[in-house]
PDB file of C-alpha atoms and ligand atoms in Angstrom:
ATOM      1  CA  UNK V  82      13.289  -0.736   4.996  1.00  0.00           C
ATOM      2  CA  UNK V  83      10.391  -3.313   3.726  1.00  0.00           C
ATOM      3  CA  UNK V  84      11.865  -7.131   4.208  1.00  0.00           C
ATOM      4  CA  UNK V  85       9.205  -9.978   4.427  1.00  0.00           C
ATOM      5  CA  UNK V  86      10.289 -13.873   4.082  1.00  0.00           C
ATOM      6  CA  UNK V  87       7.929 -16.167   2.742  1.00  0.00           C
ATOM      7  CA  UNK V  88       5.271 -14.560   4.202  1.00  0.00           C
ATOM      8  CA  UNK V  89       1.974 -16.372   4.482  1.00  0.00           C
ATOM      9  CA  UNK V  90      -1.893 -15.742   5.246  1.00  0.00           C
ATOM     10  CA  UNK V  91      -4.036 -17.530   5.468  1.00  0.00           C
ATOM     11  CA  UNK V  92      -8.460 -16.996   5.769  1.00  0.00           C
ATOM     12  CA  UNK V  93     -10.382 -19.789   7.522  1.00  0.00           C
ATOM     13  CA  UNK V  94     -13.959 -19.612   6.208  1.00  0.00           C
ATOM     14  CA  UNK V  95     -15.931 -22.208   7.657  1.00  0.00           C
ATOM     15  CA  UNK V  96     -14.280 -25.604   6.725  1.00  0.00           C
ATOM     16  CA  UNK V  97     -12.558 -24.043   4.152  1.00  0.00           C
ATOM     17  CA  UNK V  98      -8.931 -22.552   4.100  1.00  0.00           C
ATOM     18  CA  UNK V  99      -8.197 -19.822   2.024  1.00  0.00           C
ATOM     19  CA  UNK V 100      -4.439 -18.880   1.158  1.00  0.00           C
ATOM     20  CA  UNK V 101      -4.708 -15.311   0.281  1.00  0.00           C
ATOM     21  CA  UNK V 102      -1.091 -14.837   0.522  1.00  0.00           C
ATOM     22  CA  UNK V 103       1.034 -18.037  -0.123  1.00  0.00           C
ATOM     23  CA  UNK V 104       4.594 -17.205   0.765  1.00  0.00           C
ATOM     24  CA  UNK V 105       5.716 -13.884  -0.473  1.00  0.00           C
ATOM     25  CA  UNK V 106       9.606 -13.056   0.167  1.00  0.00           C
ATOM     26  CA  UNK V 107      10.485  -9.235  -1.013  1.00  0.00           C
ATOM     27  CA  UNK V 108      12.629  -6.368   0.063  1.00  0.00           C
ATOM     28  CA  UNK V 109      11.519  -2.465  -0.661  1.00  0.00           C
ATOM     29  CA  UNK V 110      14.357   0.591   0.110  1.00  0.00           C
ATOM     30  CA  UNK V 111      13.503   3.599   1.902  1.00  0.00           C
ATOM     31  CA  UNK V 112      12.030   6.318  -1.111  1.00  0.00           C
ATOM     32  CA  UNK V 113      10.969   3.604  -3.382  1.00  0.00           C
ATOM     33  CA  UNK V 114       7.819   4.187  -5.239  1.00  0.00           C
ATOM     34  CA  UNK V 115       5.921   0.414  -5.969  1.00  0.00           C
ATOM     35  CA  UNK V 116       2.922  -0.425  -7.870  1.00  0.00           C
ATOM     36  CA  UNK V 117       1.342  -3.871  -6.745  1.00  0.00           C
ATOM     37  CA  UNK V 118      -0.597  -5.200  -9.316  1.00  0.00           C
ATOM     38  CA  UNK V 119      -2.846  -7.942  -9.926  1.00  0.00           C
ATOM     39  CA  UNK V 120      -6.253  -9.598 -11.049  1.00  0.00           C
ATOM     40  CA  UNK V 121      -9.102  -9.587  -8.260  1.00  0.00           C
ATOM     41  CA  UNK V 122      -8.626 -12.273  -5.438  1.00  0.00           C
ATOM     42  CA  UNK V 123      -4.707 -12.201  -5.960  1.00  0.00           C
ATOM     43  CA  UNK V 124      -3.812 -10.832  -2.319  1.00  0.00           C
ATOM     44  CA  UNK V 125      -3.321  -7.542  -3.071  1.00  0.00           C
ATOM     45  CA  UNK V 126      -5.060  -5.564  -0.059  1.00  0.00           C
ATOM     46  CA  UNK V 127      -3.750  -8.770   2.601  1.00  0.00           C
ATOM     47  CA  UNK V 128      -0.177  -7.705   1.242  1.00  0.00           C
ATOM     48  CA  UNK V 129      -0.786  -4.530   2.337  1.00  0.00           C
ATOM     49  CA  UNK V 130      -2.651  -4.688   5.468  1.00  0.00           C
ATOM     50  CA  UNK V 131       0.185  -6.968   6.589  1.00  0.00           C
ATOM     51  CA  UNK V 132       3.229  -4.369   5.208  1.00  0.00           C
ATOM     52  CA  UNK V 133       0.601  -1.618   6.970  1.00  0.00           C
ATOM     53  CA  UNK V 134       0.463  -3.716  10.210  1.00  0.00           C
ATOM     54  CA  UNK V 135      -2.745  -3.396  10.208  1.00  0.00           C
ATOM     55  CA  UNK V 136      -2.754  -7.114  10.212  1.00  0.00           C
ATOM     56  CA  UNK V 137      -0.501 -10.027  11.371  1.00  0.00           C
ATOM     57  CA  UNK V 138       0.873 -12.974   8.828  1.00  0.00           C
ATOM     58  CA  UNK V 139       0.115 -16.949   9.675  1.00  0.00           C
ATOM     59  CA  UNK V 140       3.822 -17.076   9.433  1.00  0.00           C
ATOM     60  CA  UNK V 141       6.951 -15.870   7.555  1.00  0.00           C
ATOM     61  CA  UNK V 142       8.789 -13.013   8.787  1.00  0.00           C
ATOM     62  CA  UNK V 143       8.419  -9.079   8.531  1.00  0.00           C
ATOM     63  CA  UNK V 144      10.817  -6.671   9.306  1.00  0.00           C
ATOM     64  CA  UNK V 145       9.813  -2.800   9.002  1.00  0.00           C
ATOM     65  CA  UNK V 146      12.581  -0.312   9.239  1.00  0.00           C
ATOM     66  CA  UNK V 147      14.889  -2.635  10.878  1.00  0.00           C
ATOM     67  CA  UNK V 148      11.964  -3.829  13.831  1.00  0.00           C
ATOM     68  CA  UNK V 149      10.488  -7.529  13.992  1.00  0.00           C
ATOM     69  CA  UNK V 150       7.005  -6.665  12.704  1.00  0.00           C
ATOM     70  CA  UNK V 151       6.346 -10.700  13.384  1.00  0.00           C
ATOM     71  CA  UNK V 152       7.190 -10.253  16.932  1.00  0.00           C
ATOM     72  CA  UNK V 153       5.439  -7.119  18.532  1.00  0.00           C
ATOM     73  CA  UNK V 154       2.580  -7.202  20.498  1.00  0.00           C
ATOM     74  CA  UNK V 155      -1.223  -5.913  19.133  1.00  0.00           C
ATOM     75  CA  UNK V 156      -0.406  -2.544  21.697  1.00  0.00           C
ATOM     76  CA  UNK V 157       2.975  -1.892  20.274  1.00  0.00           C
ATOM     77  CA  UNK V 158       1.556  -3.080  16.564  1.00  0.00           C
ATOM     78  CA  UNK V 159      -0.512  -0.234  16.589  1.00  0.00           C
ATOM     79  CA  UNK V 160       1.420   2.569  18.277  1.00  0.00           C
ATOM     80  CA  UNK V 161       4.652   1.726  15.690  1.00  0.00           C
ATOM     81  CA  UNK V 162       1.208   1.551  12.572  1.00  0.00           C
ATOM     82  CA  UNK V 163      -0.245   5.084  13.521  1.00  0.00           C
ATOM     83  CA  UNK V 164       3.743   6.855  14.051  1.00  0.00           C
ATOM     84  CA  UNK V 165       4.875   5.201  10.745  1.00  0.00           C
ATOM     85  CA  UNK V 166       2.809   4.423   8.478  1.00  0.00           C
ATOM     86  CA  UNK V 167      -0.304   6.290   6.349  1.00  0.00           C
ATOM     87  CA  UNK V 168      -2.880   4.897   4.715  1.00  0.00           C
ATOM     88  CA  UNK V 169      -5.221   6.268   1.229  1.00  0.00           C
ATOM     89  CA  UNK V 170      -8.235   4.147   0.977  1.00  0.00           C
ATOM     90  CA  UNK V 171     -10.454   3.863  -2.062  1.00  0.00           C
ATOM     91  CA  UNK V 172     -13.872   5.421  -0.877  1.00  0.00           C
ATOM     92  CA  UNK V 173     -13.650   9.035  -2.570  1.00  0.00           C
ATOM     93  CA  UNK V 174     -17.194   7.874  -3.834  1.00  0.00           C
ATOM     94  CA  UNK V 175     -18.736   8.798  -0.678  1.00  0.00           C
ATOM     95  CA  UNK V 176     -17.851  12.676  -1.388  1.00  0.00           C
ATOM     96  CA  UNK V 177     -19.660  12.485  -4.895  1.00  0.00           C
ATOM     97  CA  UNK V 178     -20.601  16.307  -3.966  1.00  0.00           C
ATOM     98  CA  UNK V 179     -17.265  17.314  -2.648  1.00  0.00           C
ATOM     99  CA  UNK V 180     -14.909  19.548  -4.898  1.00  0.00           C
ATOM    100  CA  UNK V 181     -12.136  17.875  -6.677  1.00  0.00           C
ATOM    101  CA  UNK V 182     -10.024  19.433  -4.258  1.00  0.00           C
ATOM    102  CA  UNK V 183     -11.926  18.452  -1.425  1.00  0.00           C
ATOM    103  CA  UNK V 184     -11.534  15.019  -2.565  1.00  0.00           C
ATOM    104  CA  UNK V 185      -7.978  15.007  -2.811  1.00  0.00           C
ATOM    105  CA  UNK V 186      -7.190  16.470   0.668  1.00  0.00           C
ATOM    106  CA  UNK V 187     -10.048  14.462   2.254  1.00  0.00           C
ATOM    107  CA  UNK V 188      -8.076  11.182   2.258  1.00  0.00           C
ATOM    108  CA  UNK V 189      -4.800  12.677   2.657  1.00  0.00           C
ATOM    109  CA  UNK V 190      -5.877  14.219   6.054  1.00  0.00           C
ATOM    110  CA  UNK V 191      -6.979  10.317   6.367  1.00  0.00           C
ATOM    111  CA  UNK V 192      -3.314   9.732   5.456  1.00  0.00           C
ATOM    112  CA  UNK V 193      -1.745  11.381   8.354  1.00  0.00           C
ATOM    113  CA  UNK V 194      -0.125  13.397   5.916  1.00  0.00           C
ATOM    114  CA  UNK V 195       0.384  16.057   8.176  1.00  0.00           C
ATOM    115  CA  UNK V 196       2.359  13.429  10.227  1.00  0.00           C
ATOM    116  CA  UNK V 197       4.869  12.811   7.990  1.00  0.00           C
ATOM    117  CA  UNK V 198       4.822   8.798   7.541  1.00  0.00           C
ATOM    118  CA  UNK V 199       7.698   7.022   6.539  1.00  0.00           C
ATOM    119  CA  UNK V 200       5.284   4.760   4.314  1.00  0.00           C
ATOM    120  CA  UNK V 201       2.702   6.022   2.380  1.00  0.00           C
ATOM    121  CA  UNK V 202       0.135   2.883   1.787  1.00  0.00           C
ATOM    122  CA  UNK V 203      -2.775   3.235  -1.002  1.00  0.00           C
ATOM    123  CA  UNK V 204      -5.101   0.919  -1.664  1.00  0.00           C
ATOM    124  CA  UNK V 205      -7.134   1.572  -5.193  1.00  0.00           C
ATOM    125  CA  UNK V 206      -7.206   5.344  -4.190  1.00  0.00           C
ATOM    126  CA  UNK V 207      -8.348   6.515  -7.536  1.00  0.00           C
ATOM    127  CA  UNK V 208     -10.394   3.780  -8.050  1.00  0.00           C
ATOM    128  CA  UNK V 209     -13.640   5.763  -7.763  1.00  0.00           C
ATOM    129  CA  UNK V 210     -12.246   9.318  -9.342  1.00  0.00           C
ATOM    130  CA  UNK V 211     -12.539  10.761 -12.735  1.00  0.00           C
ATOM    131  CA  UNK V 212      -9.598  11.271 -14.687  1.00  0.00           C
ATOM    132  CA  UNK V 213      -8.613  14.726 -13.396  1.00  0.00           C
ATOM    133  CA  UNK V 214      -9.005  13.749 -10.247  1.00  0.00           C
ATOM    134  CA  UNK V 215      -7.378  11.140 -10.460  1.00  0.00           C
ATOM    135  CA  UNK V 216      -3.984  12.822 -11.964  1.00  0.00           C
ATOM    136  CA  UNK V 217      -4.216  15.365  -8.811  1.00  0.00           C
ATOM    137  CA  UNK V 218      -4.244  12.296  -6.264  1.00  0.00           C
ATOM    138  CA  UNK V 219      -1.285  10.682  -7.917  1.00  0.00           C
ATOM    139  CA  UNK V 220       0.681  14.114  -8.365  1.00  0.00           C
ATOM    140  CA  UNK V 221       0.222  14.355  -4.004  1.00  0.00           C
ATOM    141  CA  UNK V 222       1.531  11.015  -3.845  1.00  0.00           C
ATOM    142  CA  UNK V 223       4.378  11.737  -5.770  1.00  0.00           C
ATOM    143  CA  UNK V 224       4.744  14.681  -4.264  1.00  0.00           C
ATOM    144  CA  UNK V 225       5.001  12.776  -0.792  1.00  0.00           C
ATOM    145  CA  UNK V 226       7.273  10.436  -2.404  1.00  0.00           C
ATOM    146  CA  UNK V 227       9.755  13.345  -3.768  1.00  0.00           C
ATOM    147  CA  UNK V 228      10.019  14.241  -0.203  1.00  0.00           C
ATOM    148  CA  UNK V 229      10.977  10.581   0.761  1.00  0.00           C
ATOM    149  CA  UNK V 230       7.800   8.982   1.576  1.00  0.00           C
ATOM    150  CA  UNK V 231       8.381   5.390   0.319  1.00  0.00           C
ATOM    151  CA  UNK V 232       4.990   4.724  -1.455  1.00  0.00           C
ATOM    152  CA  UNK V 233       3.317   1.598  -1.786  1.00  0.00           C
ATOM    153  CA  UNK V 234       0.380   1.476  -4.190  1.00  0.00           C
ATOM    154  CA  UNK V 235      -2.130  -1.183  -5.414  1.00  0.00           C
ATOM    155  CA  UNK V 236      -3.810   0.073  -8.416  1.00  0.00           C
ATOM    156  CA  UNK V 237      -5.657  -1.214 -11.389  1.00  0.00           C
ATOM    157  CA  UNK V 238      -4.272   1.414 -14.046  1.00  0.00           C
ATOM    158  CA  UNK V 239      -1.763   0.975 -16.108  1.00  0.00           C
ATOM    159  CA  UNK V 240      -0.628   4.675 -16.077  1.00  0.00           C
ATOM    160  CA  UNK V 241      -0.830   5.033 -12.911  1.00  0.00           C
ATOM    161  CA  UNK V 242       1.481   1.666 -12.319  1.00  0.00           C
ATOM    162  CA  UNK V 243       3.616   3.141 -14.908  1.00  0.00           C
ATOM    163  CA  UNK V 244       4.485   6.334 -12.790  1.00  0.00           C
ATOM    164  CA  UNK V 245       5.764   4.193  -9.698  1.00  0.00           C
ATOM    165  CA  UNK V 246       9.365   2.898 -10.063  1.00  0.00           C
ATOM    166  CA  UNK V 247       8.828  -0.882  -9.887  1.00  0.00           C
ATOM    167  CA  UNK V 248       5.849  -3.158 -10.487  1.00  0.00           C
ATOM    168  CA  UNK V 249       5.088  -5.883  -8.000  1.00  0.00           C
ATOM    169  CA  UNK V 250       2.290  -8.238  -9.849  1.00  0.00           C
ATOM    170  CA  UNK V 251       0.610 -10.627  -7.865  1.00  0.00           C
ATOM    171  CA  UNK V 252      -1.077 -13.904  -9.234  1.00  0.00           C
ATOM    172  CA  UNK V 253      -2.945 -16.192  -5.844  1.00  0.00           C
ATOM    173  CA  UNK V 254      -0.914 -14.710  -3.637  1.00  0.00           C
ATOM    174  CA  UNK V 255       2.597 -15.170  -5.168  1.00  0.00           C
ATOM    175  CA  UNK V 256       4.647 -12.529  -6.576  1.00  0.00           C
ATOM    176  CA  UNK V 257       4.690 -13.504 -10.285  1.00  0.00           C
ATOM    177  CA  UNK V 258       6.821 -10.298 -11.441  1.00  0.00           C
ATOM    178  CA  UNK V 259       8.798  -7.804 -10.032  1.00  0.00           C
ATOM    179  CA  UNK V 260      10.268  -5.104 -12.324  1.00  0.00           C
ATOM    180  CA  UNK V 261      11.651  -1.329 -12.284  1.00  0.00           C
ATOM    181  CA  UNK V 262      10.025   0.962 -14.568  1.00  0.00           C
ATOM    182  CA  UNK V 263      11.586   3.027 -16.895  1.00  0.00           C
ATOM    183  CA  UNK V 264       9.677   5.834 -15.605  1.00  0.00           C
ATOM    184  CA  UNK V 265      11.463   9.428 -15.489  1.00  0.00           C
ATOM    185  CA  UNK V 266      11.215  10.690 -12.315  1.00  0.00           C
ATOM    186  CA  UNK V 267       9.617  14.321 -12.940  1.00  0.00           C
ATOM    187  CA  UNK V 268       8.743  17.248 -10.309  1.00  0.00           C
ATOM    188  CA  UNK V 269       4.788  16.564  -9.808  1.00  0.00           C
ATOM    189  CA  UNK V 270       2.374  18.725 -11.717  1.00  0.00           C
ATOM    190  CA  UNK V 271      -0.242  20.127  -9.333  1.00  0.00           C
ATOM    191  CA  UNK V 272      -3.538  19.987 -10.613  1.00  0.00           C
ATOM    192  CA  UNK V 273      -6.116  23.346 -10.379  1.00  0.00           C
TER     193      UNK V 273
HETATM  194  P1  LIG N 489      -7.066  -8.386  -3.855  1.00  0.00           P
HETATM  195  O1  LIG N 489      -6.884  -7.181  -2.999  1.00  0.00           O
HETATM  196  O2  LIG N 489      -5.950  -8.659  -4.793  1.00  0.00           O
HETATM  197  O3  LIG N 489      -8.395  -8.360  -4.592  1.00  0.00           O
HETATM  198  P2  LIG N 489      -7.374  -9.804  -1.337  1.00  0.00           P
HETATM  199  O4  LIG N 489      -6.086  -9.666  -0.630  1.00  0.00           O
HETATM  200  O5  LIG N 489      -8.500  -8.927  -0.898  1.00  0.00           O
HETATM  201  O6  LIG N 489      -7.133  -9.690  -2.912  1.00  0.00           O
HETATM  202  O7  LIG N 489      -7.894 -11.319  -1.210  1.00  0.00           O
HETATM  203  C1  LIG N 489      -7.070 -12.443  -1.495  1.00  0.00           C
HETATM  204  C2  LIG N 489      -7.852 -13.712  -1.188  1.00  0.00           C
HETATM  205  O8  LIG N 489      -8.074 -13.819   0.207  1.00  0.00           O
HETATM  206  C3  LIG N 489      -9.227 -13.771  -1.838  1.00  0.00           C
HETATM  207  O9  LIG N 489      -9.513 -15.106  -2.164  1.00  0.00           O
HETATM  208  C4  LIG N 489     -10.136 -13.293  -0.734  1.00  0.00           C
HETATM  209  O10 LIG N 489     -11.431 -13.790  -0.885  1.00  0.00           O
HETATM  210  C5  LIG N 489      -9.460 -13.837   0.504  1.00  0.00           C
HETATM  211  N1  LIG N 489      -9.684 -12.989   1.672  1.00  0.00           N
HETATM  212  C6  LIG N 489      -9.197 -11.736   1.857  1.00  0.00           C
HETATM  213  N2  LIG N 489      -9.555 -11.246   3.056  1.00  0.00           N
HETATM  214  C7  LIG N 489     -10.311 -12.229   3.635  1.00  0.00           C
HETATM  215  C8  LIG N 489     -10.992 -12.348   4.896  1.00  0.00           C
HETATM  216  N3  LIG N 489     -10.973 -11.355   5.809  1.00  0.00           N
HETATM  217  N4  LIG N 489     -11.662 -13.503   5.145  1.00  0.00           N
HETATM  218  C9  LIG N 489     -11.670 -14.500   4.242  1.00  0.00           C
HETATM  219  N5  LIG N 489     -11.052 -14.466   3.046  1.00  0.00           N
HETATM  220  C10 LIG N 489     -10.383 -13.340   2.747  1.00  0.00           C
HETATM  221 MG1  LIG N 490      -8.029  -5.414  -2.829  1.00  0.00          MG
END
C-alpha cells in the first residue's frame, strides 16, 4: 500500500541546508500497525507529513495505494489526503478541562474517523495524556486498526511501540531498524 524509494527532504534555512529525511526506501501492507521511532531531530514528523501528503519529498518516489504520490498536483494532493488518509495530532493539552473521554473522541473526530481512512496517521498522540488516557487512545487506534485501518504511529513510549506490529527507528533521517514485534494481537480493551 505504503512504497517510498529513497525518499529525500530536504529544509533550506537561510544558507543552511538541512536533510531532515536523507533517503528513506520502505514498503508498509494494507492493515499493518507501525511504530516509528526515534531521538528528537531524526525526521520523524517529515516522514509522516510526506506518507500523509501533507507534504511533498525533494525527490525519491512515493507510491500510496498503487497512485504516484510524487506526481499529483497540490489540488489532487489534497483531495486524495482528506478521502484517504486521517490524522491524530499531539495537542490533547489544550483540553486540560475536558473529560478523559472527551479527550479521546476530540482528536478522533479530528481523525476523520467517521470517514473511514484507509491510513490512520498519529503523530505523538499521547504525548500530553496521563496514563489512562493514554491506554484509551491507543485501544481506539487499535480498534481502527482491527477493522483494517493501516496505522502509522510516531511515539516516544516503549509500550506503546510495543503494541504496533513492527518498529521503524529513525536515526538523521535514515531508517536505522526495522523489525516486527512479537506483539499478540488482542481484541482492544475499552477504557471507562
Ligand atoms: P522528529 O519528528 O523526529 O523530531 P522532524 O521531522 O521534525 O524530526 O525534523 C527533522 C529535522 O528537520 C530536524 O533537524 C528539524 O529541525 C528539521 N526540520 C523539520 N521541519 C523543518 C522545517 N519546516 N524547516 C526547517 N527545518 C525543519
Ligand atoms: Mg516530531
Amino acid at each position: 500500500m505504503i512504497e517510498t524509494a529513497r525518499l529525500r527532504k530536504t529544509f533550506r534555512m537561510g544558507d543552511v541546508e538541512v536533510e531532515a529525511l536523507a533517503g528513506v526506501s520502505l514498503r508498509i501492507e494494507d492493515g499493518e500497525s507501525v511504530a516509528i521511532v526515534g531521538a528528537s531531530g531524526s525526521g520523524k514528523s517529515t516522514l509522516a507529513s510526506l506518507i500523509g501528503c501533507l507534504d511533498v519529498a525533494t525527490s525519491g518516489e512515493y507510491r500510496l495505494a498503487g497512485r504516484d504520490i510524487s506526481r499529483l498536483g497540490r489540488a489532487e494532493l489534497a483531495r486524495f489526503r482528506n478521502e484517504s488518509i486521517g490524522f491524530v495530532f499531539q495537542g490533547f493539552n489544550l483540553m486540560a478541562r475536558a473529560s478523559a473521554l472527551e479527550n479521546v473522541e476530540l482528536p478522533l473526530v479530528y481523525a476523520g474517523i467517521d470517514g473511514r481512512p484507509r491510513l490512520l496517521l498519529a503523530d505523538e498522540p499521547t504525548g500530553a495524556l496521563d496514563s489512562r488516557s493514554s491506554a484509551a487512545v491507543l485501544d481506539l487506534l487499535l480498534a481502527a486498526n482491527a477493522c483494517g485501518v493501516t496505522l502509522i504511529l510516531i511515539t516516544h513510549d516503549h509500550e506503546i511501540a510495543a503494541a504496533m506490529s513492527r518498529v521503524i527507528t529513525l536515526h538523521d533521517g535514515s531508517v536505522v531498524s526495522d523489525v516486527a514485534t512479537d506483539a499478540v494481537p488482542t481484541l482492544p480493551v475499552a477504557a471507562e
